[in-house]
Amino acid sequence: MSKRKLKVSAIKNGTVIDHIPASNLFKVISILNLDKIRNQITFGTNLESHKLNHKAIIKVSDKFFKDDEINKIALVAPSAKLNIIRDYEVVEKKVVDIPDEVIGIVKCFNPKCITNNEPITTKFTVVSKEEIALKCHYCEKITSEEHLKIV
Ligand code: CTP
Ligand code: ZN
């Protein structure tokens, strides 16, 4: 009857991460280390969406992320929606929460910061979750959303 089809095939078991801003798809892939796992992964980008002009979707078979693992993507994809799939059915839907502390992932905006000059993992306190602002644990400078760079 309907000619509608899924643009990216359904999966049997695993996690579908939907409503990712297309511009940040590859940051999400990198934050979740999806380039380093052997699970089947399919993704689509620049798909039509009502909420986002250009959205991306990632489907990872047989992978169920821990909350603290998935919340890392909130920095670059706060609108992401997770769908947990078991035996082809969506059994749970989750949203992502911006964490209070960010360890690694993001570069400090201050070029003089020790983390940009020595092999030290970055560490920030999230001082604003609306327009994301991260305060560096080492130099106390603020890295704002527009300057957010993934390590
Ligand atoms: N999905 C999938 N494999 C399945 C079931 C669902 O890949 N076996 C995907 C769908 O393609 C969709 C997402 O999981 O992108 C959520 O599925 P569903 O809740 O059925 O879709 P919607 O109602 O459109 O969800 P929402 O409006 O919350 O985005
Ligand atoms: Zn710093």
mmCIF file of C-alpha atoms in Angstrom, residues 36-111:
data_model
loop_
_atom_site.group_PDB
_atom_site.id
_atom_site.type_symbol
_atom_site.label_atom_id
_atom_site.label_comp_id
_atom_site.label_asym_id
_atom_site.label_seq_id
_atom_site.Cartn_x
_atom_site.Cartn_y
_atom_site.Cartn_z
ATOM 1 C CA LYS A 36 37.259 0.548 16.165
ATOM 2 C CA ILE A 37 34.553 -2.059 16.736
ATOM 3 C CA ARG A 38 33.666 -5.042 14.592
ATOM 4 C CA ASN A 39 29.873 -4.855 14.864
ATOM 5 C CA GLN A 40 27.800 -4.261 11.753
ATOM 6 C CA ILE A 41 27.168 -0.534 11.394
ATOM 7 C CA THR A 42 24.983 1.258 8.875
ATOM 8 C CA PHE A 43 24.424 4.953 8.667
ATOM 9 C CA GLY A 44 22.635 7.527 6.597
ATOM 10 C CA THR A 45 23.161 11.232 6.457
ATOM 11 C CA ASN A 46 21.496 14.351 5.084
ATOM 12 C CA LEU A 47 18.157 12.614 5.452
ATOM 13 C CA GLU A 48 14.975 14.651 5.618
ATOM 14 C CA SER A 49 13.657 15.305 9.091
ATOM 15 C CA HIS A 50 10.928 17.507 10.500
ATOM 16 C CA LYS A 51 12.987 18.560 13.487
ATOM 17 C CA LEU A 52 16.413 19.007 11.925
ATOM 18 C CA ASN A 53 17.019 20.189 8.401
ATOM 19 C CA HIS A 54 19.686 17.605 7.841
ATOM 20 C CA LYS A 55 19.797 14.653 10.120
ATOM 21 C CA ALA A 56 21.910 11.570 10.311
ATOM 22 C CA ILE A 57 21.183 8.140 11.740
ATOM 23 C CA ILE A 58 23.515 5.376 12.877
ATOM 24 C CA LYS A 59 22.499 1.766 13.438
ATOM 25 C CA VAL A 60 24.870 -0.463 15.379
ATOM 26 C CA SER A 61 23.949 -4.138 15.472
ATOM 27 C CA ASP A 62 24.367 -6.121 18.677
ATOM 28 C CA LYS A 63 25.626 -3.111 20.625
ATOM 29 C CA PHE A 64 23.938 -1.684 23.725
ATOM 30 C CA PHE A 65 25.758 1.377 25.024
ATOM 31 C CA LYS A 66 26.168 2.222 28.701
ATOM 32 C CA ASP A 67 24.569 5.549 29.685
ATOM 33 C CA ASP A 68 27.884 7.252 30.469
ATOM 34 C CA GLU A 69 29.260 6.090 27.141
ATOM 35 C CA ILE A 70 26.306 7.392 25.140
ATOM 36 C CA ASN A 71 26.019 10.663 27.077
ATOM 37 C CA LYS A 72 29.369 11.701 25.640
ATOM 38 C CA ILE A 73 27.663 12.387 22.320
ATOM 39 C CA ALA A 74 25.317 14.926 23.956
ATOM 40 C CA LEU A 75 28.005 17.567 23.418
ATOM 41 C CA VAL A 76 27.733 17.287 19.634
ATOM 42 C CA ALA A 77 24.272 15.742 19.265
ATOM 43 C CA PRO A 78 22.045 16.978 22.110
ATOM 44 C CA SER A 79 18.945 16.162 20.053
ATOM 45 C CA ALA A 80 19.919 12.513 19.512
ATOM 46 C CA LYS A 81 17.315 9.855 20.248
ATOM 47 C CA LEU A 82 18.290 6.295 21.039
ATOM 48 C CA ASN A 83 16.167 3.334 20.141
ATOM 49 C CA ILE A 84 17.014 -0.035 21.637
ATOM 50 C CA ILE A 85 16.055 -2.814 19.237
ATOM 51 C CA ARG A 86 15.415 -6.407 20.222
ATOM 52 C CA ASP A 87 14.100 -8.927 17.729
ATOM 53 C CA TYR A 88 13.245 -6.114 15.271
ATOM 54 C CA GLU A 89 11.099 -4.239 17.817
ATOM 55 C CA VAL A 90 11.879 -0.914 19.481
ATOM 56 C CA VAL A 91 11.854 -1.954 23.143
ATOM 57 C CA GLU A 92 13.164 1.272 24.648
ATOM 58 C CA LYS A 93 13.687 4.908 23.671
ATOM 59 C CA LYS A 94 16.218 7.131 25.387
ATOM 60 C CA VAL A 95 17.450 10.686 25.108
ATOM 61 C CA VAL A 96 20.996 11.809 25.850
ATOM 62 C CA ASP A 97 21.955 13.918 28.861
ATOM 63 C CA ILE A 98 24.803 16.385 28.890
ATOM 64 C CA PRO A 99 27.187 15.190 31.624
ATOM 65 C CA ASP A 100 28.496 17.436 34.464
ATOM 66 C CA GLU A 101 32.085 16.577 33.692
ATOM 67 C CA VAL A 102 33.822 15.853 30.396
ATOM 68 C CA ILE A 103 37.026 13.831 30.389
ATOM 69 C CA GLY A 104 38.890 13.614 27.090
ATOM 70 C CA ILE A 105 36.815 14.033 23.892
ATOM 71 C CA VAL A 106 37.167 17.821 23.712
ATOM 72 C CA LYS A 107 40.242 19.992 23.172
ATOM 73 C CA CYS A 108 40.873 22.981 25.438
ATOM 74 C CA PHE A 109 40.412 26.228 23.533
ATOM 75 C CA ASN A 110 43.493 27.791 25.147
ATOM 76 C CA PRO A 111 46.605 27.078 23.031
#
